[in-house]
Every structure is written in structure tokens, then in C-alpha cells.
Short mmCIF file of N, CA and C in Angstrom, two decimals:
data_model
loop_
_atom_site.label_atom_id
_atom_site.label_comp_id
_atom_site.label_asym_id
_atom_site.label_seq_id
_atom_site.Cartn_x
_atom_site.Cartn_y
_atom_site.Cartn_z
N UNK A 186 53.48 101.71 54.15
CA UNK A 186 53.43 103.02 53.54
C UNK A 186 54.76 103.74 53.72
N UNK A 187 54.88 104.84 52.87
CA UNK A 187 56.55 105.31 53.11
C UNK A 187 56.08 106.39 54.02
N UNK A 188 56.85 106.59 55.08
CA UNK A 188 57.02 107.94 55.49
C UNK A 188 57.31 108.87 54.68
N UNK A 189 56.64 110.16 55.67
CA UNK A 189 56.67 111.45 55.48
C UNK A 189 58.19 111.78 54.98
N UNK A 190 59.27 110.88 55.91
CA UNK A 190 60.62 111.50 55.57
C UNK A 190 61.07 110.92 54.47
N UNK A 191 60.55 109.23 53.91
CA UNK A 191 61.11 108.63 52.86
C UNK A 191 60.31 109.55 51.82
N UNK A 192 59.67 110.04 51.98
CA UNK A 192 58.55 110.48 50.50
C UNK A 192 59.62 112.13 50.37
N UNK A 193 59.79 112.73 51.34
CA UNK A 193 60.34 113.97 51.42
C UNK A 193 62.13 114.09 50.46
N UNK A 194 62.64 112.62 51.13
CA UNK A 194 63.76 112.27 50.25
C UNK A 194 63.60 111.86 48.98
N UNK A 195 62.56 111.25 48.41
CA UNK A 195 62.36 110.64 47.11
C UNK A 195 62.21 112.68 46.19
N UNK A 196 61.33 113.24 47.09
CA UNK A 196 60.95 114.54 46.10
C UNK A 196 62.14 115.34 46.17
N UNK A 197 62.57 115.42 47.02
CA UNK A 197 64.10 116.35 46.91
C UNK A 197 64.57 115.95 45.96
N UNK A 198 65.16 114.07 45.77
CA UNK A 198 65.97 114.28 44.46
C UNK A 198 65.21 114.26 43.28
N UNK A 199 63.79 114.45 43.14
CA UNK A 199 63.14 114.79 41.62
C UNK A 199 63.47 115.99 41.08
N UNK A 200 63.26 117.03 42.84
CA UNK A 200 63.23 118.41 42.48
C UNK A 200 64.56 119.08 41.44
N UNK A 201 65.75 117.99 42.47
CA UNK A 201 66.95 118.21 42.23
C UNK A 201 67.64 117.97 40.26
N UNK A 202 66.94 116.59 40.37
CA UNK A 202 66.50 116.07 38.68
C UNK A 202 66.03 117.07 37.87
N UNK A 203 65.08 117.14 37.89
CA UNK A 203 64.26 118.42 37.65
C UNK A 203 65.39 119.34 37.08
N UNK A 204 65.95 120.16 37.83
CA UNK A 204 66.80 121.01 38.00
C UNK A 204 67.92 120.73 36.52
N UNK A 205 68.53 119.39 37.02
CA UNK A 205 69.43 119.25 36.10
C UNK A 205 68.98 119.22 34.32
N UNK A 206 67.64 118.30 34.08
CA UNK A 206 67.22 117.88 33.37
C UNK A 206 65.90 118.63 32.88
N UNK A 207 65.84 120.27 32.62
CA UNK A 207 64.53 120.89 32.41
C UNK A 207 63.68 120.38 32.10
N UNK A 208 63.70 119.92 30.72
CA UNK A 208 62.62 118.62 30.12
C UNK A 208 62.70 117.67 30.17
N UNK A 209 62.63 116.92 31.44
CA UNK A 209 62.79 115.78 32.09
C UNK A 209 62.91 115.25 33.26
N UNK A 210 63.45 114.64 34.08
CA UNK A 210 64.05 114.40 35.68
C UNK A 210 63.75 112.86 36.16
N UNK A 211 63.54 112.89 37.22
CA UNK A 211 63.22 112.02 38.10
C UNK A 211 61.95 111.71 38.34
N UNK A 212 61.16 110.79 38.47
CA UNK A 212 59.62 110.18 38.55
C UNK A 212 59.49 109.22 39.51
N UNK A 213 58.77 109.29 40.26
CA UNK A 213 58.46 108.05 40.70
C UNK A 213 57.49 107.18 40.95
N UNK A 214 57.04 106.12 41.40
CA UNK A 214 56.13 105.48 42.05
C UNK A 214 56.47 104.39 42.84
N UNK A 215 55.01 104.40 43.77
CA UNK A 215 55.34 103.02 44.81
C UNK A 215 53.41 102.72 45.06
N UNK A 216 54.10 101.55 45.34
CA UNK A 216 52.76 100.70 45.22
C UNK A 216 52.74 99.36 46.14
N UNK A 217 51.35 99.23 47.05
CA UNK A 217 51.59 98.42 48.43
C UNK A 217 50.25 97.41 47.46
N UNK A 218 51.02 96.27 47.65
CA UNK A 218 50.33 94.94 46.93
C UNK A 218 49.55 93.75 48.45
N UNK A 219 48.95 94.39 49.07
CA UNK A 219 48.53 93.72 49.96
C UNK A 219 48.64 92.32 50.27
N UNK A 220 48.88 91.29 50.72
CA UNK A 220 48.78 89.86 50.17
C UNK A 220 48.79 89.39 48.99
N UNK A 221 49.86 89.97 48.21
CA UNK A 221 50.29 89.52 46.80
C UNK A 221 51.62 89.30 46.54
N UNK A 222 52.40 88.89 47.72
CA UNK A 222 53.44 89.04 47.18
C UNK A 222 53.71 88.14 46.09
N UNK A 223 53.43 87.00 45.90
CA UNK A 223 53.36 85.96 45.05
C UNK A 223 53.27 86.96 43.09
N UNK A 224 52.26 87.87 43.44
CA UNK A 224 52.55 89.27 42.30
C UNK A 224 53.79 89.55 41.64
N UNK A 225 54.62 89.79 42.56
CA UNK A 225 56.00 90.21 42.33
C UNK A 225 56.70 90.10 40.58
N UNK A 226 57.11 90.83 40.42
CA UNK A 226 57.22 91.19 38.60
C UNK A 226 59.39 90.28 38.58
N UNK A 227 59.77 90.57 39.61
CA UNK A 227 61.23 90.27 39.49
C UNK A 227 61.26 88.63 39.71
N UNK A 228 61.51 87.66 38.68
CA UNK A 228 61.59 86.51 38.84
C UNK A 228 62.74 85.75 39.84
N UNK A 229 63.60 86.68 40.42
CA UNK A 229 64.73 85.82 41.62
C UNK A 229 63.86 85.91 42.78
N UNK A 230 63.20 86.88 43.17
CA UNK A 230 62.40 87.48 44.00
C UNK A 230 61.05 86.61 44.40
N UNK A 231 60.34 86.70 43.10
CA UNK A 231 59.20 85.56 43.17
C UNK A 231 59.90 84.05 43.33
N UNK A 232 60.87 83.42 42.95
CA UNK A 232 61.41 82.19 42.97
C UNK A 232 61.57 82.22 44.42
N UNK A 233 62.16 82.94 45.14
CA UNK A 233 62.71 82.99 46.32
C UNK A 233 61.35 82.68 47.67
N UNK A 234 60.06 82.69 47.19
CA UNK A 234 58.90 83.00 47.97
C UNK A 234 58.58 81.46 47.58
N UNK A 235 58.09 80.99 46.91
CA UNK A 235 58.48 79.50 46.74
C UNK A 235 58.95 78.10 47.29
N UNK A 236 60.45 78.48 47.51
CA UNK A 236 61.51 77.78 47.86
C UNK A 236 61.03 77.16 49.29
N UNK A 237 61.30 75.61 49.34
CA UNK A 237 60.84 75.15 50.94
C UNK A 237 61.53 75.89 51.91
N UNK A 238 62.71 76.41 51.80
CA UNK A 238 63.61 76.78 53.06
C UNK A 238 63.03 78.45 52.94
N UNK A 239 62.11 79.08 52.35
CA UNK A 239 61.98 79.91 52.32
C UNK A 239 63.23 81.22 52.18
N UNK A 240 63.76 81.32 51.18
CA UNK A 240 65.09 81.91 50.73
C UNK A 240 64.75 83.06 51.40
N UNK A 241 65.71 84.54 51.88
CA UNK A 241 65.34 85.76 52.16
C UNK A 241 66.31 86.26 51.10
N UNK A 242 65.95 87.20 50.07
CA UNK A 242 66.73 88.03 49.25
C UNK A 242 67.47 89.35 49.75
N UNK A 243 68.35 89.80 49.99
CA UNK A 243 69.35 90.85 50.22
C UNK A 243 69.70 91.51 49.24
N UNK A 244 69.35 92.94 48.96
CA UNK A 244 70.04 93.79 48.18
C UNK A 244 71.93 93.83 48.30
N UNK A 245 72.37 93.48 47.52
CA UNK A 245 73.93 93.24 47.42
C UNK A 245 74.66 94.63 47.42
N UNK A 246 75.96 94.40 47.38
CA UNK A 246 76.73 95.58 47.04
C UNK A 246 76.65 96.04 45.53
N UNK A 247 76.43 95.40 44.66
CA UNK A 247 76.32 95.40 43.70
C UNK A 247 75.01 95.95 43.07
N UNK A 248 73.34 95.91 43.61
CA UNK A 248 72.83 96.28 43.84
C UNK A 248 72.50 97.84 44.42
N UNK A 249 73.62 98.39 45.22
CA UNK A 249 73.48 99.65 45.77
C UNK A 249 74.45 100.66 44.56
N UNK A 250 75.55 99.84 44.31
CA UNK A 250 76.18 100.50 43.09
C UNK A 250 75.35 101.27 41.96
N UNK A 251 74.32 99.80 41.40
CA UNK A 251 73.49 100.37 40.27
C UNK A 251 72.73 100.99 40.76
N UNK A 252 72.23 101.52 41.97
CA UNK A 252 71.20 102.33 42.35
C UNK A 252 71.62 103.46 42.79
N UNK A 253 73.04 103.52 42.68
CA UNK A 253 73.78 105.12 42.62
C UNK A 253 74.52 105.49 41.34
N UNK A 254 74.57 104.56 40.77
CA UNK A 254 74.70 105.41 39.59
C UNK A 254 73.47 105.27 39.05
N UNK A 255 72.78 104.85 39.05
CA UNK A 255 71.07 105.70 38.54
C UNK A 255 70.95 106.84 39.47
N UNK A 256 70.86 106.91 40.26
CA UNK A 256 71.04 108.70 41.35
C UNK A 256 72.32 109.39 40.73
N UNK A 257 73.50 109.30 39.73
CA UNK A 257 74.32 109.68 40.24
C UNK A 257 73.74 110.55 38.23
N UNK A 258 73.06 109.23 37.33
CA UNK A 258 72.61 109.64 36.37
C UNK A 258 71.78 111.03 36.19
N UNK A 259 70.74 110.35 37.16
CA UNK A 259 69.46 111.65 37.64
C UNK A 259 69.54 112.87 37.94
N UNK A 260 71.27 113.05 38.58
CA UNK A 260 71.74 114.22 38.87
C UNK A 260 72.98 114.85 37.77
N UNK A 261 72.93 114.15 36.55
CA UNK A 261 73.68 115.08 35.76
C UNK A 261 74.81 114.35 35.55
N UNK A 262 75.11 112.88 36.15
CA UNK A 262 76.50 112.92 35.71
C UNK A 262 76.50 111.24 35.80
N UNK A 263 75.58 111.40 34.51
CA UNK A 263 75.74 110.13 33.82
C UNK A 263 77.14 109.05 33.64
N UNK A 264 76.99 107.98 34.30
CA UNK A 264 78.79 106.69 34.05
C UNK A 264 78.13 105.21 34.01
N UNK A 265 78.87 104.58 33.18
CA UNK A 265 78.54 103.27 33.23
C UNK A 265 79.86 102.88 34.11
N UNK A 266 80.73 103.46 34.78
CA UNK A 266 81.42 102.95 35.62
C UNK A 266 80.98 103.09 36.78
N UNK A 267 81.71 102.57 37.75
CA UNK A 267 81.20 102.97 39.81
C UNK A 267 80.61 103.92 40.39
N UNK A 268 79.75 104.41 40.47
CA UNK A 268 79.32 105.92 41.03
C UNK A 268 80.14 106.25 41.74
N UNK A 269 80.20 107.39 42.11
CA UNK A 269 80.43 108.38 43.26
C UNK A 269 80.38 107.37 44.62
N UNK A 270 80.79 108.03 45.68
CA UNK A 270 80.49 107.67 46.65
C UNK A 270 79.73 108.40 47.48
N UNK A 271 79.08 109.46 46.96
CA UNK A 271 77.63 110.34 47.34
C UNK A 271 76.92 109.82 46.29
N UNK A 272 76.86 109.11 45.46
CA UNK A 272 75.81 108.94 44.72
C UNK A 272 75.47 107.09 45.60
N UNK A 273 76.33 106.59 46.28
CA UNK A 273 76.02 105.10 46.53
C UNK A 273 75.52 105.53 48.20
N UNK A 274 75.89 106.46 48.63
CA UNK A 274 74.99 107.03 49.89
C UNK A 274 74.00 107.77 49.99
N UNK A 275 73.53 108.20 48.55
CA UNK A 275 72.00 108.36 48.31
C UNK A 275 71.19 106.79 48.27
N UNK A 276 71.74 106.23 47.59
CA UNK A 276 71.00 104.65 47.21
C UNK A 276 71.08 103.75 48.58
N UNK A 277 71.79 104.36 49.48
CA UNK A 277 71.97 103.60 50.72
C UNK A 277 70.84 103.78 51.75
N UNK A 278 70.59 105.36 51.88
CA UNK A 278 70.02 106.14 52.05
C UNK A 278 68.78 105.36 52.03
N UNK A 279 68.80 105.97 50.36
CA UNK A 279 66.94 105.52 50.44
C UNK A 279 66.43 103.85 50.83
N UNK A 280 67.35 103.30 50.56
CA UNK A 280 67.35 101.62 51.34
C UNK A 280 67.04 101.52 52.42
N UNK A 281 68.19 102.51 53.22
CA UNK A 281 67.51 102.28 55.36
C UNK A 281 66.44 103.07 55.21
N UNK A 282 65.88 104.19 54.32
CA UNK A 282 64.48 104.53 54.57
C UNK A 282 63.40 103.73 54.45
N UNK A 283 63.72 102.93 53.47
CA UNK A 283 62.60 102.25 52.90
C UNK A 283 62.29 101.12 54.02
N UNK A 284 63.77 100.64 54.64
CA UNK A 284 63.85 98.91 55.34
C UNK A 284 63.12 99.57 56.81
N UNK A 285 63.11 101.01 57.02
CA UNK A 285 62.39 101.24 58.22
C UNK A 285 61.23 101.70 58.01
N UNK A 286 60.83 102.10 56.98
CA UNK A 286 59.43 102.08 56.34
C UNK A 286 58.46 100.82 56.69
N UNK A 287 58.97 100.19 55.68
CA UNK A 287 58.48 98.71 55.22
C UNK A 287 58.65 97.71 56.46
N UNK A 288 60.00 97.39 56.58
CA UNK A 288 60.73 96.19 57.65
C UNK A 288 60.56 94.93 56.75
N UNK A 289 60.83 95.02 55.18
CA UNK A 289 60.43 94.20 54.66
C UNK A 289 61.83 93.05 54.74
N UNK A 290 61.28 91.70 54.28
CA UNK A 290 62.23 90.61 54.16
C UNK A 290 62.84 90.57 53.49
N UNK A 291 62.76 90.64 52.02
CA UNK A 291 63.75 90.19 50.95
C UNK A 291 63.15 91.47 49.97
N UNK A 292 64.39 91.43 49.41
CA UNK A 292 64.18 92.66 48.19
C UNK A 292 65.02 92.22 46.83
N UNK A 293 64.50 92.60 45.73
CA UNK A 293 65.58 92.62 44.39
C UNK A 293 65.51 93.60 44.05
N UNK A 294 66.32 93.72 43.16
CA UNK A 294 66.04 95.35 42.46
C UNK A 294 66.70 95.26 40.91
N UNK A 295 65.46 95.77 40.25
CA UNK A 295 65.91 95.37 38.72
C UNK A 295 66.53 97.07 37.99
N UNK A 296 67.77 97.23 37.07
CA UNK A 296 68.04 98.57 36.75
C UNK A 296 68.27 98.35 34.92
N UNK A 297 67.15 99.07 34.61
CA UNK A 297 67.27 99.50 32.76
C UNK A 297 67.98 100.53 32.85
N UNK A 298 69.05 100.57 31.42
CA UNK A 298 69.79 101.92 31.36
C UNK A 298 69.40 101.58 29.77
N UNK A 299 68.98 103.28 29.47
CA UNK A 299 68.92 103.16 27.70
C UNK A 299 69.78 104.45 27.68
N UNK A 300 69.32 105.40 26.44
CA UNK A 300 70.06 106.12 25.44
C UNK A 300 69.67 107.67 26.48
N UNK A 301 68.40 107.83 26.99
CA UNK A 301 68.52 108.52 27.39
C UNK A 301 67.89 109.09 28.75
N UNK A 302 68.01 108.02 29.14
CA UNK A 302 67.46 107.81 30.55
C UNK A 302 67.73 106.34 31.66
N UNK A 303 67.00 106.15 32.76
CA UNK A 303 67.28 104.54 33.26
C UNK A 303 66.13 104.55 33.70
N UNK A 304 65.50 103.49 34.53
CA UNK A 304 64.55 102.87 35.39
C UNK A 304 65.50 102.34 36.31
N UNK A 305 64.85 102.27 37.56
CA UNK A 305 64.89 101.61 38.63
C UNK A 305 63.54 100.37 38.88
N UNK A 306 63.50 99.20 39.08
CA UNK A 306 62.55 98.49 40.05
C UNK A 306 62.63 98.00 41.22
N UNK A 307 61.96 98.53 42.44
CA UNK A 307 62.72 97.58 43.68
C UNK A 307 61.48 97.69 44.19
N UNK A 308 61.42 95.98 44.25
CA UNK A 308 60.40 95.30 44.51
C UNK A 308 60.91 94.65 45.94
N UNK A 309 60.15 95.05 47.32
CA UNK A 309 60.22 94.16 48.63
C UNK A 309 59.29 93.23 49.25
N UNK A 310 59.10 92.52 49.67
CA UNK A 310 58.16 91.59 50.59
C UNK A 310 58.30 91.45 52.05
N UNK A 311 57.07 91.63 52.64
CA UNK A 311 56.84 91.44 54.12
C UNK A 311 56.58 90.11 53.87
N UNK A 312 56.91 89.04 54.39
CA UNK A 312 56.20 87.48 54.53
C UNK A 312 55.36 87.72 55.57
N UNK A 313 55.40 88.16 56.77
CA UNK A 313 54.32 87.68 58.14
C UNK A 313 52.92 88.18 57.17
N UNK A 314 53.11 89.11 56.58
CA UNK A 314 51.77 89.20 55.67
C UNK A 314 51.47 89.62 54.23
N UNK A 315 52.92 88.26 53.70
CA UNK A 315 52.32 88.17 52.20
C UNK A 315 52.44 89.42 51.01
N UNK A 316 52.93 90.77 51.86
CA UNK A 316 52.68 91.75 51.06
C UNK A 316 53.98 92.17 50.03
N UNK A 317 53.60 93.36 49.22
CA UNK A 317 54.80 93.48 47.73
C UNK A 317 54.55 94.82 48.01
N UNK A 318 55.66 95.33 48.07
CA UNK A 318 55.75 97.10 48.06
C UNK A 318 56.78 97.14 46.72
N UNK A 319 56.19 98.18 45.86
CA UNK A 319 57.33 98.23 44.38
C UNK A 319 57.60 99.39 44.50
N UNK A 320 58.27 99.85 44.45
CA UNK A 320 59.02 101.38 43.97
C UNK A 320 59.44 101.14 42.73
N UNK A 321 59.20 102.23 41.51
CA UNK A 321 59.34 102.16 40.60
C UNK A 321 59.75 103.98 40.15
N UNK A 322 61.43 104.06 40.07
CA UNK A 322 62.08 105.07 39.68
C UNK A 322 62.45 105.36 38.26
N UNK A 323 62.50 106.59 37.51
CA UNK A 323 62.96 106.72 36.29
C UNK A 323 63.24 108.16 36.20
N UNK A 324 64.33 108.33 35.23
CA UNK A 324 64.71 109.47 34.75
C UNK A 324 64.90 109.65 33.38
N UNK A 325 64.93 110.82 32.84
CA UNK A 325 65.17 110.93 31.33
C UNK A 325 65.54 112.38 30.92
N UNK A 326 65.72 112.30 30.05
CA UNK A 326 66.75 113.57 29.75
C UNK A 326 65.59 114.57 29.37
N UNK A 327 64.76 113.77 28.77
CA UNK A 327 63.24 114.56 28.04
C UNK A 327 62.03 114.26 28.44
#
């Protein structure tokens, strides 16, 4: 389950969304898949659960990038180039919240960007028990 403080950080930056985006903002959801990880919607992720050597997936640098500039979107200042470097320490952020939340093993994280908004998916797994926690972020202008 997320903490009180990860849930407190997720609503700050809606509020903050919100703010920027009157008719629109930040949304979220999360969802605990009990012994499903095998569920898992991100196909590197599910492949990785599989594998005899049992692969562990790592959110990359590359990974935290697109998840600050989707924060960096949410807050008004939409780039298809590098975020900020407050926008990649929000996405960092909510990562050590989540990895002390959860303590999960492997994570992917999938990022849609359209015309006037993005999605986030970040999908994690506990192996000692099988489980899928998804967070599922989005913003939009409307």
C-alpha cells in the first residue's frame, strides 16, 4: 500500500496540476494485484518474471528523465527535450517513495505523450509474493 506520505506527494502535485491546467491536471491511480504478478500489462516486465535466471528490472536513467518531463509537463512546462532538474527530482522522488512503500523487485515504466496531455505506467513486482502494484498517472490540458 502507499503511504500516507507517498499518497500526500502524489496529491500535492495534482493539486499543483490542477492549478496550472483549470480544466484539467494530474490523475491518478494505483492498484495492488495480489499474486498476479504474472498480470503485468508491460511486456519487458512480464518477460522478465519468466526468465530461468529470474531477470530483476531497474528503472534506468532514462526512465526517470521521461518521468520528469511528464512532471515537468503536468506543471506547465511542457518539452520533448531533458526536463528540468526539479522536474527529474520529483520523478526521483516519487521512485524512493514508492521503493520504500512497496520494496518491490523490478519495475518498468511505460510513458504516452499525445497532443494534449501524457500517461505514465509504472508497473512493480514483489517476487517473495508474486504481487503487481501499477500506478497509473495522467495529465491533460482538458
Amino acid at each position: 500500500m502507499l503511504s500516507s506520505r507517498t499518497l500526500g506527494f502524489l496529491e500535492g502535485l495534482a493539486k499543483a496540476s490542477s492549478a496550472v491546467y483549470t480544466e484539467g491536471g494530474l490523475l491518478f491511480t494505483f492498484k495492488v494485484c495480489y499474486q498476479q504478478a504474472q498480470s503485468c500489462s508491460i511486456s519487458s516486465l512480464r518477460n522478465s518474471l519468466v526468465t530461468p535466471d529470474q531477470q530483476r528490472l531497474e528503472l534506468t536513467e532514462k526512465d526517470i528523465q521521461e518521468l520528469g518531463r511528464f512532471f515537468q509537463g503536468s506543471l506547465g512546462q511542457y518539452t520533448k527535450e531533458t526536463p528540468s532538474q526539479d522536474a527529474q527530482e520529483i520523478a526521483l522522488s516519487l521512485v524512493e517513495r514508492l521503493r520504500h512503500d512497496i520494496q518491490f523487485d523490478s519495475a518498468s515504466l511505460v510513458v504516452e505523450d499525445d497532443a494534449y496531455g501524457m500517461t505514465v505506467k509504472l508497473e512493480m513486482v514483489q517476487r517473495p509474493n508474486n504481487s503487481l502494484y501499477s500506478l497509473e498517472i495522467w495529465w491533460s490540458v482538458d
